[in-house]
Coordinates of C-alpha atoms and ligand atoms in Angstrom, one line a residue:
X1 CA 144.6 153.6 134.3
X2 CA 140.9 154.9 135.1
X3 CA 137.8 153.3 133.5
X4 CA 137.1 156.3 131.6
X5 CA 140.1 155.9 129.7
X6 CA 139.5 152.1 129.0
X7 CA 136.2 152.6 127.9
X8 CA 136.3 156.2 125.8
X9 CA 139.5 156.2 124.0
X10 CA 141.4 153.2 124.1
X11 CA 138.4 150.7 123.0
X12 CA 137.8 153.0 119.7
X13 CA 138.6 151.0 116.4
X14 CA 139.9 152.5 113.7
X15 CA 136.5 152.7 112.0
X16 CA 135.6 154.9 115.0
X17 CA 139.0 156.4 115.1
X18 CA 138.9 157.3 111.0
X19 CA 136.1 158.3 109.5
X20 CA 137.3 157.4 106.1
X21 CA 137.5 153.9 107.1
X22 CA 134.1 154.1 108.5
X23 CA 133.1 155.4 104.9
X24 CA 135.3 152.6 103.0
X25 CA 134.1 150.0 105.1
X26 CA 130.9 150.3 102.8
X27 CA 133.0 149.5 100.0
X28 CA 135.9 147.6 101.1
X29 CA 134.5 145.5 104.2
X30 CA 137.1 142.9 104.0
X31 CA 139.7 145.5 103.8
X32 CA 139.1 147.5 106.5
X33 CA 137.9 144.5 108.9
X34 CA 141.3 142.9 108.4
X35 CA 142.9 146.3 109.2
X36 CA 140.9 146.3 112.2
X37 CA 142.0 143.1 113.2
X38 CA 145.5 144.2 113.2
X39 CA 145.3 147.0 115.0
X40 CA 143.1 145.0 118.0
X41 CA 145.9 142.8 118.0
X42 CA 148.7 145.2 118.7
X43 CA 146.3 147.6 121.0
X44 CA 146.5 143.8 122.8
X45 CA 150.3 143.3 122.7
X46 CA 150.9 147.3 123.3
X47 CA 148.6 147.4 126.4
X48 CA 149.3 143.7 128.0
X49 CA 153.1 143.7 127.1
X50 CA 154.7 146.8 126.3
X51 CA 153.2 150.1 128.0
X52 CA 153.7 148.2 131.8
X53 CA 157.5 147.7 130.6
X54 CA 158.1 150.7 128.8
X55 CA 159.8 153.1 131.5
X56 CA 162.0 150.5 133.2
X57 CA 162.7 149.5 129.9
X58 CA 163.9 153.2 129.1
X59 CA 165.4 153.4 132.7
X60 CA 167.8 150.3 131.7
X61 CA 168.6 151.8 128.3
X62 CA 169.6 155.1 130.3
X63 CA 172.4 153.2 132.4
X64 CA 173.3 150.8 129.0
X65 CA 172.4 151.8 125.6
X66 CA 173.2 148.4 124.3
X67 CA 170.4 147.0 126.5
X68 CA 167.9 145.3 124.5
X69 CA 164.5 143.3 125.6
X70 CA 164.4 140.1 123.9
X71 CA 161.9 139.1 126.0
X72 CA 159.3 141.7 125.1
X73 CA 160.1 141.1 121.8
X74 CA 160.0 137.4 122.1
X75 CA 156.4 137.9 123.7
X76 CA 155.7 139.6 120.0
X77 CA 156.1 136.7 117.8
X78 CA 152.6 134.7 118.0
X79 CA 151.3 138.1 116.9
X80 CA 153.3 138.2 113.3
X81 CA 154.6 141.6 113.3
X82 CA 157.9 140.9 112.1
X83 CA 156.5 139.0 108.6
X84 CA 153.4 141.0 108.7
X85 CA 154.6 142.4 105.1
X86 CA 156.2 139.4 103.5
X87 CA 153.7 138.5 101.0
X88 CA 151.3 135.7 102.0
X89 CA 152.8 133.2 99.2
X90 CA 156.0 133.3 101.4
X91 CA 154.7 132.6 104.6
X92 CA 154.4 136.3 105.7
X93 CA 151.1 138.7 106.2
X94 CA 151.0 139.9 102.6
X95 CA 150.5 143.4 104.2
X96 CA 150.8 146.6 102.5
X97 CA 151.8 150.1 104.8
X98 CA 148.7 150.9 105.6
X99 CA 148.0 147.9 108.1
X100 CA 151.8 148.5 109.2
X101 CA 150.5 151.9 109.6
X102 CA 147.9 151.5 112.0
X103 CA 150.0 148.6 114.0
X104 CA 152.7 151.2 114.6
X105 CA 150.3 153.9 115.8
X106 CA 149.1 151.3 118.4
X107 CA 152.4 150.2 119.1
X108 CA 153.6 153.7 119.7
X109 CA 150.9 154.9 121.9
X110 CA 152.2 152.2 124.2
X111 CA 155.9 152.9 123.8
X112 CA 157.6 154.6 120.6
X113 CA 160.9 152.7 121.2
X114 CA 159.6 149.0 121.2
X115 CA 157.5 150.2 118.1
X116 CA 160.7 151.5 116.4
X117 CA 162.1 147.9 116.6
X118 CA 158.8 146.8 114.4
X119 CA 159.7 150.1 112.3
X120 CA 163.1 149.9 111.4
X121 CA 162.8 146.3 110.1
X122 CA 160.2 146.9 108.1
X123 CA 162.8 149.6 106.7
X124 CA 165.6 146.6 106.3
X125 CA 163.2 144.5 104.7
X126 CA 161.5 146.6 102.1
X127 CA 164.6 147.2 99.7
X128 CA 163.9 143.6 99.3
X129 CA 160.0 143.5 98.5
X130 CA 160.0 146.7 96.7
X131 CA 163.0 145.8 94.7
X132 CA 160.9 142.2 94.2
X133 CA 164.4 140.6 95.0
X134 CA 162.5 136.9 95.2
X135 CA 165.6 135.6 95.3
X136 CA 166.0 136.9 98.8
X137 CA 162.7 136.8 99.6
X138 CA 162.7 133.2 99.3
X139 CA 166.3 133.1 102.0
X140 CA 166.6 136.0 104.4
X141 CA 162.7 137.0 104.6
X142 CA 161.8 133.6 104.9
X143 CA 164.3 133.1 107.8
X144 CA 162.5 135.9 109.3
X145 CA 158.9 133.8 108.4
X146 CA 160.4 130.8 110.1
X147 CA 162.0 132.2 113.0
X148 CA 158.9 134.2 113.8
X149 CA 156.8 130.5 113.6
X150 CA 159.3 128.8 116.3
X151 CA 159.3 132.2 118.5
X152 CA 162.7 133.3 118.2
X153 CA 163.0 137.0 116.4
X154 CA 164.9 137.8 113.5
X155 CA 165.3 141.2 113.4
X156 CA 166.4 143.7 110.3
X157 CA 168.0 147.0 109.8
X158 CA 168.8 149.5 107.2
X159 CA 171.9 151.1 107.0
X160 CA 171.8 154.5 104.9
X161 CA 172.7 157.3 107.1
X162 CA 176.5 158.3 107.2
X163 CA 179.2 160.0 110.2
X164 CA 179.3 163.0 107.3
X165 CA 175.8 162.7 105.2
X166 CA 172.7 162.5 106.7
X167 CA 169.8 164.3 104.2
X168 CA 172.3 163.9 101.4
X169 CA 171.5 159.8 101.1
X170 CA 168.5 160.0 100.9
X171 CA 167.8 162.6 98.2
X172 CA 169.4 161.8 94.5
X173 CA 169.7 165.7 94.3
X174 CA 172.0 166.0 97.0
X175 CA 173.9 162.8 96.5
X176 CA 176.0 164.2 94.0
X177 CA 177.8 166.7 96.5
X178 CA 177.4 164.3 99.5
X179 CA 180.3 163.2 101.4
X180 CA 180.2 159.5 101.2
X181 CA 182.5 157.0 103.3
X182 CA 181.6 153.9 102.1
X183 CA 182.2 151.8 99.0
X184 CA 181.2 148.7 97.8
X185 CA 184.4 147.9 95.3
X186 CA 183.6 145.1 92.8
X187 CA 185.9 142.4 93.2
X188 CA 185.7 138.5 92.2
X189 CA 182.7 136.8 93.0
X190 CA 181.1 140.0 94.7
X191 CA 182.6 143.0 96.2
X192 CA 184.4 144.5 99.4
X193 CA 182.3 146.9 101.7
X194 CA 184.5 149.4 103.0
X195 CA 183.4 152.2 105.2
X196 CA 180.9 153.4 108.2
X197 CA 177.2 153.3 108.8
X198 CA 175.7 155.4 111.9
X199 CA 172.4 156.1 113.8
X200 CA 171.2 152.6 112.3
X201 CA 168.2 151.3 114.3
X202 CA 168.4 147.8 115.4
X203 CA 171.7 148.0 114.1
X204 CA 173.7 146.2 117.1
X205 CA 170.7 143.8 117.4
X206 CA 169.7 142.8 113.7
X207 CA 170.8 139.5 112.0
X208 CA 170.6 141.4 108.2
X209 CA 171.1 144.7 107.2
X210 CA 170.4 145.9 103.8
X211 CA 173.3 149.1 103.1
X212 CA 173.2 151.5 100.7
X213 CA 176.9 152.2 99.3
X214 CA 178.2 153.3 95.8
X215 CA 180.1 151.3 93.4
X216 CA 182.4 154.0 92.9
X217 CA 182.0 157.0 95.6
X218 CA 182.7 159.7 92.9
X219 CA 179.7 158.7 90.8
X220 CA 177.0 158.0 93.6
X221 CA 173.9 158.9 91.8
X222 CA 175.3 156.3 89.0
X223 CA 176.4 153.5 90.9
X224 CA 174.8 153.4 94.8
X225 CA 173.5 149.8 95.3
X226 CA 172.0 147.9 98.0
X227 CA 173.5 144.8 100.0
X228 CA 172.7 142.2 102.4
X229 CA 175.2 141.8 105.4
X230 CA 175.1 139.3 108.2
X231 CA 175.9 139.5 111.4
X232 CA 179.2 138.3 111.8
X233 CA 180.1 138.1 108.8
X234 CA 184.1 138.6 108.8
X235 CA 184.9 142.2 108.5
X236 CA 181.2 143.9 110.1
X237 CA 181.3 144.7 113.0
X238 CA 178.9 147.1 115.7
X239 CA 180.7 150.2 116.8
X240 CA 179.2 152.6 118.9
X241 CA 175.6 152.4 120.6
X242 CA 174.0 155.6 120.5
X243 CA 173.1 157.6 123.7
X244 CA 169.9 159.2 122.4
X245 CA 167.7 161.5 124.0
X246 CA 164.8 158.8 122.6
X247 CA 163.2 156.0 121.8
X248 CA 166.0 154.1 123.5
X249 CA 164.3 150.5 123.8
X250 CA 165.4 150.8 120.1
X251 CA 168.6 150.4 119.6
X252 CA 171.1 153.1 117.2
X253 CA 174.5 151.7 116.1
X254 CA 177.4 152.4 114.2
X255 CA 177.9 149.7 111.6
X256 CA 181.8 149.5 110.3
X257 CA 182.6 147.6 107.4
X258 CA 186.5 146.6 106.7
X259 CA 187.6 144.7 103.7
X260 CA 184.3 143.2 104.6
X261 CA 183.2 140.3 101.6
X262 CA 179.9 140.8 100.3
X263 CA 179.0 137.7 97.7
X264 CA 177.4 138.7 94.4
X265 CA 174.5 137.0 95.3
X266 CA 173.8 139.4 98.4
X267 CA 173.3 142.4 95.9
X268 CA 170.0 143.2 96.5
X269 CA 168.1 143.9 93.2
X270 CA 169.9 145.5 90.7
X271 CA 173.5 147.3 90.6
X272 CA 173.4 150.9 90.2
X273 CA 169.3 150.6 91.6
X274 CA 170.4 152.2 95.0
X275 CA 168.8 155.8 94.5
X276 CA 165.6 154.4 92.8
X277 CA 165.4 152.3 95.6
X278 CA 165.7 154.2 98.4
X279 CA 163.5 156.7 97.4
X280 CA 161.1 154.0 96.5
X281 CA 161.7 153.3 100.3
X282 CA 161.7 156.2 101.7
X283 CA 158.4 156.8 99.8
X284 CA 156.8 153.6 101.4
X285 CA 158.1 154.3 105.0
X286 CA 157.4 158.0 105.5
X287 CA 153.5 157.4 105.8
X288 CA 154.1 154.9 108.6
X289 CA 156.3 157.1 110.4
X290 CA 153.6 159.7 110.5
X291 CA 151.6 156.9 112.1
X292 CA 154.7 156.1 114.7
X293 CA 153.9 160.4 115.3
X294 CA 150.5 159.9 115.5
X295 CA 150.6 157.2 117.9
X296 CA 153.6 158.9 120.1
X297 CA 150.6 161.7 119.9
X298 CA 147.5 159.8 121.1
X299 CA 149.9 158.5 123.7
X300 CA 150.6 161.5 125.4
X301 CA 146.8 162.8 125.1
X302 CA 146.1 159.5 126.9
X303 CA 148.4 160.0 129.4
X304 CA 146.7 163.8 129.8
X305 CA 143.6 162.7 130.1
X306 CA 144.0 160.5 132.7
X307 CA 145.4 162.9 134.2
X308 CA 143.1 165.7 134.1
X309 CA 140.3 162.8 135.2
X310 CA 142.9 162.2 138.7
X311 CA 143.8 165.9 139.1
X312 CA 141.5 168.1 140.9
X313 CA 142.3 172.4 141.4
X314 CA 139.7 174.3 143.0
X315 CA 137.7 171.4 144.6
X316 CA 136.7 170.6 140.4
X317 CA 138.4 167.7 138.3
X318 CA 140.6 169.4 135.8
X319 CA 138.9 167.3 133.1
X320 CA 136.1 169.2 134.1
X321 CA 136.8 172.8 133.7
X322 CA 136.3 174.5 129.9
X323 CA 139.9 175.7 129.6
X324 CA 141.3 172.1 129.9
X325 CA 138.9 170.8 127.8
X326 CA 139.1 173.3 125.0
X327 CA 143.2 172.3 124.8
X328 CA 141.8 168.8 124.9
X329 CA 139.3 169.5 122.0
X330 CA 142.4 171.1 120.1
X331 CA 144.6 168.3 120.5
X332 CA 142.6 165.1 119.5
X333 CA 141.8 167.4 116.4
X334 CA 145.3 167.7 115.4
X335 CA 145.7 164.4 116.5
X336 CA 142.6 163.1 113.9
X337 CA 144.2 165.3 111.1
X338 CA 147.6 163.7 111.6
X339 CA 145.8 160.0 111.4
X340 CA 143.9 161.0 108.2
X341 CA 147.4 162.7 106.9
X342 CA 149.0 159.1 107.0
X343 CA 146.2 157.1 105.9
X344 CA 146.0 159.0 103.0
X345 CA 150.3 158.8 102.3
X346 CA 149.8 154.9 103.2
X347 CA 146.7 154.7 100.9
X348 CA 148.3 156.9 98.3
X349 CA 151.5 153.9 98.5
X350 CA 149.1 151.2 98.6
X351 CA 147.2 151.9 95.4
X352 CA 149.7 153.4 93.3
X353 CA 152.8 152.4 94.1
X354 CA 155.0 149.4 94.1
X355 CA 153.3 147.1 96.4
X356 CA 150.3 147.0 94.0
X357 CA 152.9 146.0 91.1
X358 CA 153.9 143.3 93.6
X359 CA 150.8 142.3 94.0
X360 CA 150.7 142.0 90.1
X361 CA 153.3 139.9 89.2
X362 CA 155.9 138.8 92.0
X363 CA 153.2 137.5 94.5
X364 CA 151.9 136.2 91.2
X365 CA 155.1 134.2 90.5
X366 CA 155.4 133.2 94.4
X367 CA 151.8 131.6 94.4
X368 CA 152.8 129.5 90.7
X369 CA 156.1 128.5 91.7
X370 CA 156.9 126.6 95.1
X371 CA 159.2 127.7 97.3
X372 CA 161.4 124.6 96.8
X373 CA 161.2 124.7 93.0
X374 CA 161.8 128.7 93.6
X375 CA 165.1 128.0 95.4
X376 CA 166.4 124.9 93.0
X377 CA 169.8 126.2 91.7
X378 CA 168.8 126.2 88.3
X379 CA 165.4 129.1 89.1
X380 CA 167.6 130.6 91.4
X381 CA 170.5 131.8 88.3
X382 CA 167.1 132.6 86.4
X383 CA 165.8 134.6 89.1
X384 CA 169.3 136.0 90.1
X385 CA 170.1 136.7 86.2
X386 CA 170.7 140.5 85.2
X387 CA 167.4 139.9 82.1
X388 CA 165.4 138.8 84.7
X389 CA 166.6 141.5 87.2
X390 CA 166.2 144.3 84.0
X391 CA 162.8 142.9 83.1
X392 CA 161.2 143.3 86.7
X393 CA 162.9 146.9 86.6
X394 CA 161.1 147.7 83.1
X395 CA 157.7 146.1 84.1
X396 CA 158.1 148.5 87.4
X397 CA 158.9 151.5 85.3
X398 CA 155.8 150.7 83.2
X399 CA 153.2 150.7 85.7
X400 CA 155.1 153.5 88.1
X401 CA 154.9 156.6 86.3
X402 CA 156.3 159.8 87.2
X403 CA 153.4 161.5 88.5
X404 CA 152.3 158.7 90.5
X405 CA 155.7 159.0 91.8
X406 CA 155.2 162.6 92.3
X407 CA 152.0 162.1 94.2
X408 CA 153.5 158.9 96.6
X409 CA 156.5 161.5 97.8
X410 CA 154.5 164.2 98.6
X411 CA 151.9 162.4 100.7
X412 CA 154.3 160.2 102.2
X413 CA 156.4 163.5 103.3
X414 CA 153.5 165.3 104.3
X415 CA 152.4 162.5 106.3
X416 CA 155.6 162.7 108.1
X417 CA 155.8 166.0 108.9
X418 CA 152.1 166.5 110.0
X419 CA 152.4 163.3 112.5
X420 CA 155.5 164.3 113.7
X421 CA 154.7 168.2 114.7
X422 CA 151.8 167.2 115.9
X423 CA 153.3 164.6 118.2
X424 CA 156.2 167.4 119.2
X425 CA 153.1 169.9 120.7
X426 CA 150.8 167.6 122.0
X427 CA 153.5 166.2 124.1
X428 CA 155.1 169.7 124.9
X429 CA 151.5 171.0 125.5
X430 CA 150.5 168.1 127.9
X431 CA 153.5 168.0 129.1
X432 CA 152.8 171.7 130.6
X433 CA 149.3 171.0 131.7
X434 CA 150.4 168.2 134.1
X435 CA 153.7 170.3 135.3
X436 CA 156.0 168.9 137.8
X437 CA 155.2 165.7 138.0
X438 CA 155.8 165.1 134.2
X439 CA 159.2 166.8 134.8
X440 CA 160.1 163.3 136.2
X441 CA 162.3 160.2 134.7
X442 CA 159.2 158.3 136.5
X443 CA 156.6 160.0 134.3
X444 CA 155.2 158.8 130.7
X445 CA 154.7 162.0 129.4
X446 CA 158.7 162.8 130.2
X447 CA 159.4 159.8 128.2
X448 CA 156.8 160.6 125.7
X449 CA 158.2 164.4 125.5
X450 CA 161.8 162.9 124.3
X451 CA 160.6 159.9 122.0
X452 CA 158.3 162.8 120.1
X453 CA 160.9 165.4 119.7
X454 CA 162.8 162.5 117.2
X455 CA 160.0 161.9 114.8
X456 CA 161.2 165.4 113.9
X457 CA 164.5 164.5 112.6
X458 CA 164.5 160.8 111.9
X459 CA 163.9 159.8 108.2
X460 CA 165.0 163.0 106.7
X461 CA 164.5 165.8 108.8
X462 CA 161.1 167.6 108.8
X463 CA 162.6 170.7 106.7
X464 CA 164.1 168.3 104.2
X465 CA 160.6 166.6 103.9
X466 CA 158.9 170.0 103.3
X467 CA 161.2 170.7 100.6
X468 CA 160.4 167.1 99.1
X469 CA 156.6 167.9 99.0
X470 CA 157.5 171.0 97.3
X471 CA 159.8 169.5 94.3
X472 CA 157.2 166.9 94.1
X473 CA 154.7 169.7 93.5
X474 CA 156.3 171.8 91.3
X475 CA 158.5 168.5 89.5
X476 CA 160.0 171.0 86.7
X477 CA 160.8 174.2 88.2
X478 CA 162.1 173.0 91.8
X479 CA 165.6 172.8 91.8
X480 CA 167.9 171.4 94.3
X481 CA 170.3 172.9 97.1
X482 CA 169.6 176.7 96.7
Ligands
LIG1 C1 166.1 157.6 116.4 C2 166.9 157.9 115.4 C3 166.4 157.0 114.5 C4 167.9 156.3 113.1 N1 167.8 155.5 112.8 C5 168.2 155.3 111.3 C6 168.3 154.3 110.6 O1 167.4 153.0 111.2 N2 169.1 154.0 109.8 C7 169.9 155.0 108.7 O2 170.4 154.9 107.7 N3 169.0 156.3 109.5 C8 168.8 156.6 111.1 N4 168.4 157.4 111.3 C9 169.0 159.3 111.2 C10 168.4 159.8 109.9 O3 167.4 159.5 109.1 C11 169.1 161.3 109.9 O4 169.3 161.8 111.1 C12 168.2 162.2 109.2 O5 168.1 161.6 107.8 C13 168.7 163.7 109.1 O6 170.4 163.5 108.7 P1 171.3 164.0 109.4 O7 170.9 164.1 111.4 O8 172.5 163.7 109.6 O9 170.9 165.5 109.3 P2 171.6 166.5 107.8 O10 171.6 165.9 106.6 O11 173.5 166.8 108.8 O12 171.4 167.8 108.2 C14 172.1 168.8 109.2 C15 170.7 169.9 109.0 O13 170.7 170.6 107.9 C16 169.8 170.8 107.3 N5 170.1 170.0 106.0 C17 170.4 169.1 105.4 N6 170.9 169.2 104.0 C18 170.5 170.4 103.6 C19 169.7 170.9 102.3 N7 170.3 170.6 101.0 N8 169.3 172.1 102.0 C20 168.4 172.6 103.4 N9 169.0 172.0 104.9 C21 169.5 170.6 104.0 C22 168.7 169.7 107.9 O14 167.5 169.7 107.5 C23 169.2 169.6 109.5 O15 168.7 170.5 109.8 C24 168.0 157.7 112.5 C25 168.0 158.9 113.4 C26 167.7 159.0 114.4 C27 167.4 160.3 115.5

């Protein structure tokens, strides 16, 4: 890398990269300072450890899609990325989605495959966090926190997609006609889980998977629920690991359930609350996916700038030629807009959405009652009781009105679309300008180009996210499936 890049681009703080953060720093200095501190940590890990290895890991995964670089993830343990969203009172960083997004942009500027390990983990734990399931906070999430302190990663996955149902499982409007294969039949003491999930990021390396499945496939909207399944549980196995085009450092695997017994306590939240859960989780995660894509675009931009500084045509650096300057300016403009879109999406969620509720009462409960007391069997019974779960749900409903939900969905889907379209267009143009050199596997832009495309597909295709903006903009008029 050139000195130019080091000084002019890669050293910029969030306040310099996003004017709204500079303005906000006057109003909420601690909040912005903390965001910048996380940004600096992610930048250090990305630049020091991730970027130097990104191409090599990509090549290893091309040879063997099951390859996973545990050492690199272990190096992230002192930074606290796996526990950053877990409430402080449970030992985590207590951060909301904006912080996660800022971290993901930084990591993605280094390698979006590695970043996706942390992103998919965040998706996996968010069902527990947003369902305010204190029982699981004190067990599986405590395991994440404690293991991270020991330097051992404990990773989550979120299993929603099925072989014949992708977008349909993510959207209540399409769920009724979805071809679902997975079902969790109630039995004495728990559930029997049967079926398959596919393309599950972290699926082959996760200790815990949050699995979405209906209790009755003929009534998915009414019975969809979430379950926690552990690696090694009898009846649960990992099938194919996909040879996907990009983000290879994060394996996408098939999960197979054959009469897998899930004890009742491993239900996350309430029975039948799965549709609401998926919608809330995706409302929370699409902003950070916008950040992932913004990071991919920024990574492409930075590599292109680097190239234009080194490359001369007609005796002049490309960087000094006006046609290149105009292209670079236009790419930077799109990246600024993508960053604004994800900050809007995440802050809408953080300030009007479910995390606000978590701050209001779940965290208070965590603060007020120490964890050894919370783990007492009697307290556990109370926390797990249907009355407690219903009270939690009612409090959520009272605080989060329909308008809040529509806003969250609109802005988070908007962020996801804006970021991913920017990632694709910037990577495409950068590759075109660099030319032959960038067509080789050994060039970072070739990898970034493959990574960029995936951001338009996952977390709901961009087509479905566009429709999501529409139905939340016109909630009364909009229909589904026409
Ligand atoms: C890299 C990667 C990582 C992933 N990680 C995970 C993960 O961790 N967990 C997980 O559960 N899933 C994961 N997925 C799956 C991802 O969420 C799905 O790919 C995505 O939701 C789209 O589903 P699909 O590909 O099955 O498309 P489909 O739903 O089959 O759609 C196919 C086409 O039809 C269109 N379409 C579908 N329904 C409609 C409709 N009603 N109206 C109009 N058009 C429609 C779509 O836009 C698309 O063009 C991952 C995917 C990728 C690529």
